[in-house]
JSON list of C-alpha atoms in Angstrom, two decimals:
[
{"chain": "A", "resi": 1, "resn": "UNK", "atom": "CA", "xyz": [-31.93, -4.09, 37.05]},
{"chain": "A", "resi": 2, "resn": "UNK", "atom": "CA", "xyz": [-32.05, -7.32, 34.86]},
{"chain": "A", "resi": 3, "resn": "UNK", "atom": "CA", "xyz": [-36.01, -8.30, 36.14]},
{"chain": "A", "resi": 4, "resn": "UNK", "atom": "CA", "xyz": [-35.37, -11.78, 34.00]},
{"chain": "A", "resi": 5, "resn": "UNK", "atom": "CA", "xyz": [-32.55, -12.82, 36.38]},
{"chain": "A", "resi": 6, "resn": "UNK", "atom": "CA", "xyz": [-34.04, -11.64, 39.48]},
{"chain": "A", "resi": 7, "resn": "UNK", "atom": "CA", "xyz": [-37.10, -13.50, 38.70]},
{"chain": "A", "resi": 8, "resn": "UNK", "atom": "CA", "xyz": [-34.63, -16.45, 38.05]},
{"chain": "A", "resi": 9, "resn": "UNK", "atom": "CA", "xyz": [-33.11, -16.55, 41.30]},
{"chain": "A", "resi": 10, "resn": "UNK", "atom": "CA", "xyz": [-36.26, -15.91, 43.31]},
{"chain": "A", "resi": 11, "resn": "UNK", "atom": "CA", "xyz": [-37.66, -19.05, 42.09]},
{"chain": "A", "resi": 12, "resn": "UNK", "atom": "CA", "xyz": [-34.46, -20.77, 42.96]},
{"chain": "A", "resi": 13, "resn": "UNK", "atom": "CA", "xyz": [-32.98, -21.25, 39.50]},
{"chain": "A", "resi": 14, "resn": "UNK", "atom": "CA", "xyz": [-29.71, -19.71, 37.59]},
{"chain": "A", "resi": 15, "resn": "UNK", "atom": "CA", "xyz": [-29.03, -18.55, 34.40]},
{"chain": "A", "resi": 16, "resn": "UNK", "atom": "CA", "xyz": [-25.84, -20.52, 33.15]},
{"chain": "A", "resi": 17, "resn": "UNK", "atom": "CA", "xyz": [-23.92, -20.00, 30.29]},
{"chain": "A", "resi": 18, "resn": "UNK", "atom": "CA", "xyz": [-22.40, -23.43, 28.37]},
{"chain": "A", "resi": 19, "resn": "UNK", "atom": "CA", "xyz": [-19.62, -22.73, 25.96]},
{"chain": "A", "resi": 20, "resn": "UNK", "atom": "CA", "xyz": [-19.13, -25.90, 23.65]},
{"chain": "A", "resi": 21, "resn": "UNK", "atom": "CA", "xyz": [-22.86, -26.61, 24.65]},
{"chain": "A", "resi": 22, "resn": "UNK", "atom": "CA", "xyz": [-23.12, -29.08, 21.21]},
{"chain": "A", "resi": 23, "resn": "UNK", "atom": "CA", "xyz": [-20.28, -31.48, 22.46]},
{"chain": "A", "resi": 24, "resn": "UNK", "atom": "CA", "xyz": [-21.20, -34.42, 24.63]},
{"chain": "A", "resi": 25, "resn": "UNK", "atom": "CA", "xyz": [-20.61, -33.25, 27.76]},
{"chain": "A", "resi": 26, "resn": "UNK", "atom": "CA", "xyz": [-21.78, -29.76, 27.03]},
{"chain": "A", "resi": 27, "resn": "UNK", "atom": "CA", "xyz": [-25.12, -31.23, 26.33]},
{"chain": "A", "resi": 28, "resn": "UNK", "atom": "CA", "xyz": [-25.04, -33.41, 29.67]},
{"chain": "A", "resi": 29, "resn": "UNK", "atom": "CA", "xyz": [-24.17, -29.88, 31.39]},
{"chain": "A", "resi": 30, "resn": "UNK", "atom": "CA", "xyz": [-27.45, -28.29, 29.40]},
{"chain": "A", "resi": 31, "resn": "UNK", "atom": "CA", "xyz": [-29.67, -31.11, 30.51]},
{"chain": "A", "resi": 32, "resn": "UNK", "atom": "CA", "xyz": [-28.79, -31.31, 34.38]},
{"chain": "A", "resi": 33, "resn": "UNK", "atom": "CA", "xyz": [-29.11, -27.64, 34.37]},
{"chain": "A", "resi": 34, "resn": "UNK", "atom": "CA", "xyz": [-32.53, -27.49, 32.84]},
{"chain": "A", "resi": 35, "resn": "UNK", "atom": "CA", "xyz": [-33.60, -30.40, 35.11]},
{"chain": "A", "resi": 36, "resn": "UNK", "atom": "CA", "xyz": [-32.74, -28.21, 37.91]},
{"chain": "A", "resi": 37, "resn": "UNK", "atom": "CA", "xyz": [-34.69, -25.58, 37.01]},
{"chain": "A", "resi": 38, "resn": "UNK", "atom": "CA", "xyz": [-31.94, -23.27, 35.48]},
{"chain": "A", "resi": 39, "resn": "UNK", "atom": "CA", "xyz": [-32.14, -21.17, 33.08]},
{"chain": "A", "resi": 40, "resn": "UNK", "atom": "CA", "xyz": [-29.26, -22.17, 29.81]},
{"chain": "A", "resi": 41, "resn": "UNK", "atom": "CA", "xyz": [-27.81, -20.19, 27.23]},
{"chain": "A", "resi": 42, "resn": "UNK", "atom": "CA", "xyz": [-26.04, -22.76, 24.87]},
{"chain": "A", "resi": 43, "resn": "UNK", "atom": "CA", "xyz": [-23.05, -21.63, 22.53]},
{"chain": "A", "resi": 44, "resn": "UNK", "atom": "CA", "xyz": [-22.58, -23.45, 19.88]},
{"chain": "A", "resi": 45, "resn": "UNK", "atom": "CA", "xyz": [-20.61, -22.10, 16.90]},
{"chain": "A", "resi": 46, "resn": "UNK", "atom": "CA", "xyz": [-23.05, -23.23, 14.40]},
{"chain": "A", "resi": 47, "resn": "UNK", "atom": "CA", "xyz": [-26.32, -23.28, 15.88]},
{"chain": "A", "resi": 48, "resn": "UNK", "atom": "CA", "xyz": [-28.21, -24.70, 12.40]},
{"chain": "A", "resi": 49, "resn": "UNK", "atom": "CA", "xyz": [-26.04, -28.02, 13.17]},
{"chain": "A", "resi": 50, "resn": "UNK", "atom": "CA", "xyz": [-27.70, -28.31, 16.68]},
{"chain": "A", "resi": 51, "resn": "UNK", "atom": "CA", "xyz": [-31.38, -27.82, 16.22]},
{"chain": "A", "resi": 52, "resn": "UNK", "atom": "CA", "xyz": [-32.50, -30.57, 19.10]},
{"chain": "A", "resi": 53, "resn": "UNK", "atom": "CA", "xyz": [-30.78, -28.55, 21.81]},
{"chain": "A", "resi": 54, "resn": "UNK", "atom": "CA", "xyz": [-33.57, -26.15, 21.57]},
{"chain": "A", "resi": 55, "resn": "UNK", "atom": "CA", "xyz": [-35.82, -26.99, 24.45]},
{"chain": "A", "resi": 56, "resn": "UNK", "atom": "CA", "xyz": [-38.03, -24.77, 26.84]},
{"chain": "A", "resi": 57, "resn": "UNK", "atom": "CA", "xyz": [-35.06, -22.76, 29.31]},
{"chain": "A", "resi": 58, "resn": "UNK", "atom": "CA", "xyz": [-32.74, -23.30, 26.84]},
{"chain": "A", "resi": 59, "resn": "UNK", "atom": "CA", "xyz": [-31.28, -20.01, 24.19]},
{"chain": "A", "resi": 60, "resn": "UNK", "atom": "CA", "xyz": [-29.23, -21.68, 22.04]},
{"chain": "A", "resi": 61, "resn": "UNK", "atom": "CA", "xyz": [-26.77, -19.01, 20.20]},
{"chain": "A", "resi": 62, "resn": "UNK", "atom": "CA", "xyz": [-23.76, -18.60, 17.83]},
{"chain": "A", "resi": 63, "resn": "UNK", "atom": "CA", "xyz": [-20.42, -17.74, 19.70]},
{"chain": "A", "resi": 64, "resn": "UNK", "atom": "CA", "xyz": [-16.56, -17.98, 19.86]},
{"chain": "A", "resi": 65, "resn": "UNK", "atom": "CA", "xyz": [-15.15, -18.68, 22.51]},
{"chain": "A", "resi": 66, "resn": "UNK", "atom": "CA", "xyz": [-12.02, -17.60, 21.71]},
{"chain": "A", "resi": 67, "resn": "UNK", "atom": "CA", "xyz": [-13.33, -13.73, 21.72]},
{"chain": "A", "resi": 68, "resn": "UNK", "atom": "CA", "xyz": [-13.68, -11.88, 25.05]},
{"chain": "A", "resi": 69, "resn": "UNK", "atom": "CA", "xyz": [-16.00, -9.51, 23.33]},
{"chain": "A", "resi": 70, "resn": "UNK", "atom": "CA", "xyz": [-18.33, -12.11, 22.54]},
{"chain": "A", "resi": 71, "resn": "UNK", "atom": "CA", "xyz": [-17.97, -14.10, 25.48]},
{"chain": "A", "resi": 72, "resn": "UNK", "atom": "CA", "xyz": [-18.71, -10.85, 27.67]},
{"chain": "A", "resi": 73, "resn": "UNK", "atom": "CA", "xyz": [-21.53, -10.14, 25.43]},
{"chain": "A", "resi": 74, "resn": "UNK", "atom": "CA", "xyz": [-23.37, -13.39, 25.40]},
{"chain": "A", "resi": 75, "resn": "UNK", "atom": "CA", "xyz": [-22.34, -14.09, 29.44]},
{"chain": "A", "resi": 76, "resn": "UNK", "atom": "CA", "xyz": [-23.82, -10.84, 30.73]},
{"chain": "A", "resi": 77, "resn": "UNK", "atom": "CA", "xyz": [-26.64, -11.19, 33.14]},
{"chain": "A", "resi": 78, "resn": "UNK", "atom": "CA", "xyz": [-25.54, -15.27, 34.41]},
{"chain": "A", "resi": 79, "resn": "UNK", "atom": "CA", "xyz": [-24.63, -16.33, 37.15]},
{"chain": "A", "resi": 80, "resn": "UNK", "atom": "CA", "xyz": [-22.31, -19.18, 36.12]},
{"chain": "A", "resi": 81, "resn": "UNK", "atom": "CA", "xyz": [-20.24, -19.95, 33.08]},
{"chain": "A", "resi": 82, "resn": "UNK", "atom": "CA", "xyz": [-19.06, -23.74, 31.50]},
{"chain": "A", "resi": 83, "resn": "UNK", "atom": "CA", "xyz": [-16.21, -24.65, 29.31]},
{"chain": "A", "resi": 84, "resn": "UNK", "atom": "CA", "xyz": [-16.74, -27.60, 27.84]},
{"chain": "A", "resi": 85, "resn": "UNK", "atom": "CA", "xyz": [-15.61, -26.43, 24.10]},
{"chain": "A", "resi": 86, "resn": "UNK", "atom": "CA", "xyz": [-12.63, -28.01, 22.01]},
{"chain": "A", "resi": 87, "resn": "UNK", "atom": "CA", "xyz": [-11.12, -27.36, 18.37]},
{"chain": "A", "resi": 88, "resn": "UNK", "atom": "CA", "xyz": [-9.37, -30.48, 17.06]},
{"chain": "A", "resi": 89, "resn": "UNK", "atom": "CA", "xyz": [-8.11, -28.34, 14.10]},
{"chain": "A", "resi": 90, "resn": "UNK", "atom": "CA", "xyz": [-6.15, -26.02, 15.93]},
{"chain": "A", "resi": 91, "resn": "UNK", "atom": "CA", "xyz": [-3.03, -26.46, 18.17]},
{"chain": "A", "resi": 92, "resn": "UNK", "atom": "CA", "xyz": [-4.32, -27.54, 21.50]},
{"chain": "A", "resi": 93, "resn": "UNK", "atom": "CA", "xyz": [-2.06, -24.85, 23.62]},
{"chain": "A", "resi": 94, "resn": "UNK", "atom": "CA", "xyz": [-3.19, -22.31, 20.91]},
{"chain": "A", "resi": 95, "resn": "UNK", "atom": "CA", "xyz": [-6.82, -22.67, 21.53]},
{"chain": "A", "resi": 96, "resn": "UNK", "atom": "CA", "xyz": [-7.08, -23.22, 25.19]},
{"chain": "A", "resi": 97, "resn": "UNK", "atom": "CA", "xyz": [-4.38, -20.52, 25.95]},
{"chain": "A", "resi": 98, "resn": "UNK", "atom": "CA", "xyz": [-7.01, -18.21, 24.17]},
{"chain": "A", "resi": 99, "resn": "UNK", "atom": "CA", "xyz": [-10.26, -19.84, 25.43]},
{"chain": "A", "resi": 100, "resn": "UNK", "atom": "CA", "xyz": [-8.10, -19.22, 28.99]},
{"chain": "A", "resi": 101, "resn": "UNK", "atom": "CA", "xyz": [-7.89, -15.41, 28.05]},
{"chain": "A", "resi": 102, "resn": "UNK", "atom": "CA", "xyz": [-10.87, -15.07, 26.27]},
{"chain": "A", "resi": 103, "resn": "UNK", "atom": "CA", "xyz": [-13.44, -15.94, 29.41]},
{"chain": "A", "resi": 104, "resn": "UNK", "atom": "CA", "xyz": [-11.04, -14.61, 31.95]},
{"chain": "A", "resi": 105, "resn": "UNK", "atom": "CA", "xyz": [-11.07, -11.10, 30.16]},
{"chain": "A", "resi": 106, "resn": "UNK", "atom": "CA", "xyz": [-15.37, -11.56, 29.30]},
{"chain": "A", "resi": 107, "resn": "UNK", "atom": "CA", "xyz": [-16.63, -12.93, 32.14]},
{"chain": "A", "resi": 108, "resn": "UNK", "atom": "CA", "xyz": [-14.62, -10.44, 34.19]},
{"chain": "A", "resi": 109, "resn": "UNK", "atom": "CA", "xyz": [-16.33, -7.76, 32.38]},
{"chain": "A", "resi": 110, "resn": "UNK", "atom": "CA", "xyz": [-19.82, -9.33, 32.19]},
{"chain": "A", "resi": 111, "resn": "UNK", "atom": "CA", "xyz": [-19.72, -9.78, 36.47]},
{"chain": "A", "resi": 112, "resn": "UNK", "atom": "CA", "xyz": [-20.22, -13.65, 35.86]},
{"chain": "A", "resi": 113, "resn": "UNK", "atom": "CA", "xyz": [-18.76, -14.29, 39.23]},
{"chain": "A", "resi": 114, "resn": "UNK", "atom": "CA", "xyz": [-17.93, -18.40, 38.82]},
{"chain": "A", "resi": 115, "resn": "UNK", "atom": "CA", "xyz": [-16.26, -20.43, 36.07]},
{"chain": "A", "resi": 116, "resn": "UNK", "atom": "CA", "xyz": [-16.35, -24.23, 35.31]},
{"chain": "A", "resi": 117, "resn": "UNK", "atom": "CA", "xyz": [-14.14, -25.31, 32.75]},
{"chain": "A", "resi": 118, "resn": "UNK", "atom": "CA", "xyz": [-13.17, -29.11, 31.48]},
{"chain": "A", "resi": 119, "resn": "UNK", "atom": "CA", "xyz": [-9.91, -30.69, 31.96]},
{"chain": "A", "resi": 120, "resn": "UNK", "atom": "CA", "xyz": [-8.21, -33.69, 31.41]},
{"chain": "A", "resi": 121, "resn": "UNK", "atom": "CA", "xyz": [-7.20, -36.83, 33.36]},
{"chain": "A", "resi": 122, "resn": "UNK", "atom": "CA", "xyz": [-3.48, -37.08, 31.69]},
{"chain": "A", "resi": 123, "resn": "UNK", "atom": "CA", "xyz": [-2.42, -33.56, 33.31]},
{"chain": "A", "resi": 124, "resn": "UNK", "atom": "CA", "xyz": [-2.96, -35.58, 37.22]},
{"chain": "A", "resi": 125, "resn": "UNK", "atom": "CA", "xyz": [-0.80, -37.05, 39.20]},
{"chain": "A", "resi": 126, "resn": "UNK", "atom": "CA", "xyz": [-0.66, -40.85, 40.05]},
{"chain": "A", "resi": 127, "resn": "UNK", "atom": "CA", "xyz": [-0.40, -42.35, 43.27]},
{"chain": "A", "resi": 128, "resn": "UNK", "atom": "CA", "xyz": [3.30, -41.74, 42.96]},
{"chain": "A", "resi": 129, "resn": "UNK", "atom": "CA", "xyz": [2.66, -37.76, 42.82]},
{"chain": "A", "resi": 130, "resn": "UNK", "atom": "CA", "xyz": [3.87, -38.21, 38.36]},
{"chain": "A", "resi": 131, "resn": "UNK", "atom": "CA", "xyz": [1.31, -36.62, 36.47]},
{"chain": "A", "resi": 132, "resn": "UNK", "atom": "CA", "xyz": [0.12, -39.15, 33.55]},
{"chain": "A", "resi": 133, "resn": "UNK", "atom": "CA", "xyz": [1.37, -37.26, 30.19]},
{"chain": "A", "resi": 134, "resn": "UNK", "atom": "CA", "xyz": [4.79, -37.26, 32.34]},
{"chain": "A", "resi": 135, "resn": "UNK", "atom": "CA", "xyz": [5.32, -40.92, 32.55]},
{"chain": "A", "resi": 136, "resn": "UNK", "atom": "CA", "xyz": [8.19, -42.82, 29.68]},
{"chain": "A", "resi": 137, "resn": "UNK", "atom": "CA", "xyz": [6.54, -43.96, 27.17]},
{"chain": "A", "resi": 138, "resn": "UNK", "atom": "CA", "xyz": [3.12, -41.75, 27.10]},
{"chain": "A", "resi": 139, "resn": "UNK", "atom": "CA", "xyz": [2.50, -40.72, 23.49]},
{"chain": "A", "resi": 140, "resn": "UNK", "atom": "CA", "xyz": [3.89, -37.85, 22.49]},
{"chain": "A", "resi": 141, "resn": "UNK", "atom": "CA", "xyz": [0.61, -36.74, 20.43]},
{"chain": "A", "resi": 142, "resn": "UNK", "atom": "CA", "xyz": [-1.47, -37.31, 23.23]},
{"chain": "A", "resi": 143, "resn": "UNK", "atom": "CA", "xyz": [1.04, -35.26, 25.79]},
{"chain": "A", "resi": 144, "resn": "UNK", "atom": "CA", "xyz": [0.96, -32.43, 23.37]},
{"chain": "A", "resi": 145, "resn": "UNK", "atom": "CA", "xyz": [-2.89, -32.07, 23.39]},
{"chain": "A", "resi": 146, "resn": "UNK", "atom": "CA", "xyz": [-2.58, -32.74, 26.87]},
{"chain": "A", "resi": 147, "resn": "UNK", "atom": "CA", "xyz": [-0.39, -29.86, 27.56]},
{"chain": "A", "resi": 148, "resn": "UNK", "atom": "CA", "xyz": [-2.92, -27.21, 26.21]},
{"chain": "A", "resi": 149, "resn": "UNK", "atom": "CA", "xyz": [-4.80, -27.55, 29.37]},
{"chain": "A", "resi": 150, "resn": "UNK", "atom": "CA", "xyz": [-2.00, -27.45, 31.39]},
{"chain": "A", "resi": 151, "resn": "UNK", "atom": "CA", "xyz": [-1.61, -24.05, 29.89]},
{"chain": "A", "resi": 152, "resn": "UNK", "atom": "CA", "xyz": [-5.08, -23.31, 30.25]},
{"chain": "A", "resi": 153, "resn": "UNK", "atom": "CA", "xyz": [-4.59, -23.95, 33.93]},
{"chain": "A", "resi": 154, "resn": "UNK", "atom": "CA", "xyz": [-1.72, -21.88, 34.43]},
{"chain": "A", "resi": 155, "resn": "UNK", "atom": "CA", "xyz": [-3.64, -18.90, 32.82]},
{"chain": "A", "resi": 156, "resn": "UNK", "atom": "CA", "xyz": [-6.57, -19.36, 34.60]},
{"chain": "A", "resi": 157, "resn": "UNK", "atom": "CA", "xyz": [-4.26, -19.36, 38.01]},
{"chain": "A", "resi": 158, "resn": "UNK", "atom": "CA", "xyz": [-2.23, -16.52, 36.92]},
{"chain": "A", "resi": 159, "resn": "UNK", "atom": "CA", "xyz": [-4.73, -13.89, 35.64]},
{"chain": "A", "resi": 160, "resn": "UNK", "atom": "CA", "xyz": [-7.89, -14.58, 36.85]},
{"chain": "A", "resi": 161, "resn": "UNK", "atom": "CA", "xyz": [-8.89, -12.13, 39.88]},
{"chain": "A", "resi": 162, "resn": "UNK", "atom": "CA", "xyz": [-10.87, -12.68, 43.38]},
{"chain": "A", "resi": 163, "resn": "UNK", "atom": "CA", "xyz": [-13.88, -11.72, 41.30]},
{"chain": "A", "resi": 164, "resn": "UNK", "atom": "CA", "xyz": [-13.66, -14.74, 39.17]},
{"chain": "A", "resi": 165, "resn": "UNK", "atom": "CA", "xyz": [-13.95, -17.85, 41.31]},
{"chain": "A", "resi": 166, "resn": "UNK", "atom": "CA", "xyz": [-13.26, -20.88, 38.74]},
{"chain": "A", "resi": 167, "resn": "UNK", "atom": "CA", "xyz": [-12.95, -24.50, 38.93]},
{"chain": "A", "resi": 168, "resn": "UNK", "atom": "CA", "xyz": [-11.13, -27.37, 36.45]},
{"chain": "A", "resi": 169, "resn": "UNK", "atom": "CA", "xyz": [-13.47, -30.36, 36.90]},
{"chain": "A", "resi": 170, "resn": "UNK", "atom": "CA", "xyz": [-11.08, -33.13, 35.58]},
{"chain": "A", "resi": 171, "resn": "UNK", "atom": "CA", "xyz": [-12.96, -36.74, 34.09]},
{"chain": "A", "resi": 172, "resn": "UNK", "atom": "CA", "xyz": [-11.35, -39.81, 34.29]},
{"chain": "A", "resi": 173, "resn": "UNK", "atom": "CA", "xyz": [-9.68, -41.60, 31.07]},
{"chain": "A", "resi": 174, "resn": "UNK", "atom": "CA", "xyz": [-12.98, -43.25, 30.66]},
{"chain": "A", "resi": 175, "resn": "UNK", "atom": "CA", "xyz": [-15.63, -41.17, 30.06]},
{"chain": "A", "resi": 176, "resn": "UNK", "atom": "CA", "xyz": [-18.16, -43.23, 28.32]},
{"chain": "A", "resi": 177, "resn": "UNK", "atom": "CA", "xyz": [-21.38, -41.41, 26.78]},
{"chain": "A", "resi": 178, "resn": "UNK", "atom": "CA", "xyz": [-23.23, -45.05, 26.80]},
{"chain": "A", "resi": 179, "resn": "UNK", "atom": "CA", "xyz": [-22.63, -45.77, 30.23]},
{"chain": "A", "resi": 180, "resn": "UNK", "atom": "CA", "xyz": [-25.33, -45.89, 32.30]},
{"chain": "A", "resi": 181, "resn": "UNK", "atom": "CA", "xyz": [-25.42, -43.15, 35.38]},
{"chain": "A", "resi": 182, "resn": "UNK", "atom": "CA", "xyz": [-25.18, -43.65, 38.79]},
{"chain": "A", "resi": 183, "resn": "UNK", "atom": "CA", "xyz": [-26.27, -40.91, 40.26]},
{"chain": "A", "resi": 184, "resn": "UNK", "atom": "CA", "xyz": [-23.25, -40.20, 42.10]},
{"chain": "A", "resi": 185, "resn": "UNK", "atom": "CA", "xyz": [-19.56, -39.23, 41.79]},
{"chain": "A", "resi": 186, "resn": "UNK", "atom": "CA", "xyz": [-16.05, -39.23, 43.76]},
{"chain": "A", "resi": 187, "resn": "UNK", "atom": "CA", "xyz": [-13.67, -37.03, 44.09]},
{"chain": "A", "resi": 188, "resn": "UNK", "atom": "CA", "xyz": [-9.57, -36.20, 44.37]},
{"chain": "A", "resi": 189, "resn": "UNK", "atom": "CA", "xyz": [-8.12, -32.98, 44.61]},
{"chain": "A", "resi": 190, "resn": "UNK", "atom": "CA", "xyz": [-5.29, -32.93, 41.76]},
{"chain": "A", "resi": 191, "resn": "UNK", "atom": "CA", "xyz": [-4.83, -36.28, 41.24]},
{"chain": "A", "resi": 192, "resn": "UNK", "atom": "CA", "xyz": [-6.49, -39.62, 39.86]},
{"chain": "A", "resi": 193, "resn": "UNK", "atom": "CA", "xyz": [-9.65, -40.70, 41.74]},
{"chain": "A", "resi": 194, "resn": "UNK", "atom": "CA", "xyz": [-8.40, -44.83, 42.75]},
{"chain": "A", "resi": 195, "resn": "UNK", "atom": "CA", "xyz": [-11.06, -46.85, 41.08]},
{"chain": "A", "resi": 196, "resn": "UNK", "atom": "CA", "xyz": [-12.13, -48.09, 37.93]},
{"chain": "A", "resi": 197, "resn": "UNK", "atom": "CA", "xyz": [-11.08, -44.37, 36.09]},
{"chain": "A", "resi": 198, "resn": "UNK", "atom": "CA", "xyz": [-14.72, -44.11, 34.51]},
{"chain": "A", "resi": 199, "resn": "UNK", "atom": "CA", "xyz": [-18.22, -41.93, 34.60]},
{"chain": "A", "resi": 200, "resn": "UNK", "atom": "CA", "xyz": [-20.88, -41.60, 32.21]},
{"chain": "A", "resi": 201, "resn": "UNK", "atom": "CA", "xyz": [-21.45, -38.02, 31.24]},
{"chain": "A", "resi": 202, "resn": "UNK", "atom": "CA", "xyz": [-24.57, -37.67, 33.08]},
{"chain": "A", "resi": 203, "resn": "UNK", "atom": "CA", "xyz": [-22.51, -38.45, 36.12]},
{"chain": "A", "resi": 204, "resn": "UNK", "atom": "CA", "xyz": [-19.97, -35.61, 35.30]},
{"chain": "A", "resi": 205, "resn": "UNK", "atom": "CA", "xyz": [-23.04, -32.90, 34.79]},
{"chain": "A", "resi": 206, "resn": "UNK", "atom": "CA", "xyz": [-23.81, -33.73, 38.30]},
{"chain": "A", "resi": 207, "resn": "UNK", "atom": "CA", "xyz": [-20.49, -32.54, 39.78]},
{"chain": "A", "resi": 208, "resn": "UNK", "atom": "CA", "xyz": [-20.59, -29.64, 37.33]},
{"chain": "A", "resi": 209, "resn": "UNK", "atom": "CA", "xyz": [-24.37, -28.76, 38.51]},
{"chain": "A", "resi": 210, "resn": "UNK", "atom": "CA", "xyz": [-23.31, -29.24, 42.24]},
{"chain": "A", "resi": 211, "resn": "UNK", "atom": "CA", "xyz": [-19.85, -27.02, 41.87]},
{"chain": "A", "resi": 212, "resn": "UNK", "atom": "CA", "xyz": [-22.53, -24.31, 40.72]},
{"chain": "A", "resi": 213, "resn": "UNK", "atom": "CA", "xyz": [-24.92, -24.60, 43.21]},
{"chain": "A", "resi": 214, "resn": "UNK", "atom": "CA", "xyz": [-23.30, -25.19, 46.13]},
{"chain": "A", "resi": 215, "resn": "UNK", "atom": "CA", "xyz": [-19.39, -24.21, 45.45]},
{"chain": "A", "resi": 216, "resn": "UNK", "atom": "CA", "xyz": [-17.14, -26.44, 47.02]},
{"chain": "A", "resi": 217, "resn": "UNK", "atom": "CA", "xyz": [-13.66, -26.35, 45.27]},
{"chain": "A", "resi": 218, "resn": "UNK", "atom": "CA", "xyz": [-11.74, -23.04, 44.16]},
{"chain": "A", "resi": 219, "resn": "UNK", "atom": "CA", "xyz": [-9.04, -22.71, 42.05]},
{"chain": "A", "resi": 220, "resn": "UNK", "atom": "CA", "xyz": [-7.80, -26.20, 41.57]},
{"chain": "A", "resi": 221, "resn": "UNK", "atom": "CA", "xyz": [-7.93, -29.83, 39.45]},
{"chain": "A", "resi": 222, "resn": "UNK", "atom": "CA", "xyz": [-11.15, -31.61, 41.23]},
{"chain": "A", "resi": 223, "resn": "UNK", "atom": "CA", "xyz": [-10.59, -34.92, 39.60]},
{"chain": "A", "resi": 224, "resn": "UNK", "atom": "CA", "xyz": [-14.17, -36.77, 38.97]},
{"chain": "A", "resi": 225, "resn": "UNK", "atom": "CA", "xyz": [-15.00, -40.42, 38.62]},
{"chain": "A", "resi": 226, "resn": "UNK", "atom": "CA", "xyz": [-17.64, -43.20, 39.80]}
]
């Protein structure tokens, strides 16, 4: 019996799991979660670089998460998993094809029974039904970074089992760490939210936070914005 996560949930808190927790909206994720009352293991892959993420119900710990061995190891005993991580230096289908594998295959094994993993607003469709990187003229850099989370989408949908309930919460183009939040969001199932196309990444931990908590969306783009 794991008393730490018992305890945890009796008090009405969960132990979460934040892949890419040193990125901007991996540390939003961190600090909704611990203002909830949760319990946060942040993966960083350097954790020396990141020395202000340690706060009290945060663990803050190396990790890859590119390696299902790892990932099981540091995800067993949470309830929850984020994917907020992303390698600049490395072909964008490469790495999210394995990131895709990687916490499918650990957090199987590890009985972490609900994934939340970032996406991107260029992969959803307009009011037309044309998804963004599809439209003449969109760059062809930014369609080929782009397309690595279309693959990590079609992974996800293809080899992740009824054990592993996951989620691709989608920002809008605009996602601006100086906003200022509004406590609030909108939503759009697989395609742009109409509006402005913006949220501060406070805003965005919310929906992340309330996908957790209180599941509402399985298995499909939930497009964000404010």
């Amino acid at each position: 019996m794991d008393t730490d996560k018992n305890e945890n949930e009796n008090n009405g808190g969960r132990r979460i799991v934040v892949f890419g927790a040193g990125g901007r909206v991996g540390r939003a994720a961190v600090a909704e979660a611990v203002a909830r009352g949760h319990r946060v293991t942040a993966v960083v892959r350097d954790p020396a670089r990141h020395p202000d993420l340690g706060r009290a119900g945060v663990t803050v710990v190396r990790g890859d998460a590119t390696d299902p061995g790892a990932v099981a190891a540091l995800a067993a005993g949470h309830d929850a998993a984020v994917h907020a991580s992303v390698r600049l230096d490395v072909p964008s289908e490469e790495y999210f094809a394995a990131t895709s594998k990687a916490l499918v295959a650990g957090l199987t094994e590890a009985g972490v029974g609900r994934l939340l993993t970032l996406g991107i607003a260029t992969t959803l469709a307009d009011a037309a039904g044309v998804r963004l990187m599809d439209a003449p003229g969109f760059p062809g850099e930014w369609r080929a970074f782009a397309q690595g989370h279309v693959v990590e989408f079609e992974l996800l949908a293809a080899t992740a089992g009824p054990e592993l309930d996951w989620l691709m919460v989608v920002p809008p183009l605009d996602l601006n760490a100086e906003a200022g939040p509004t406590g609030g969001y909108r939503t759009a199932v697989g395609s742009v939210v109409d509006g402005p196309g913006r949220i501060a990444h406070a805003d965005l931990a919310l929906a992340l936070l309330d996908e957790i908590e209180e599941p509402r969306h399985s298995r499909v783009q939930l497009a964000v914005s404010a």
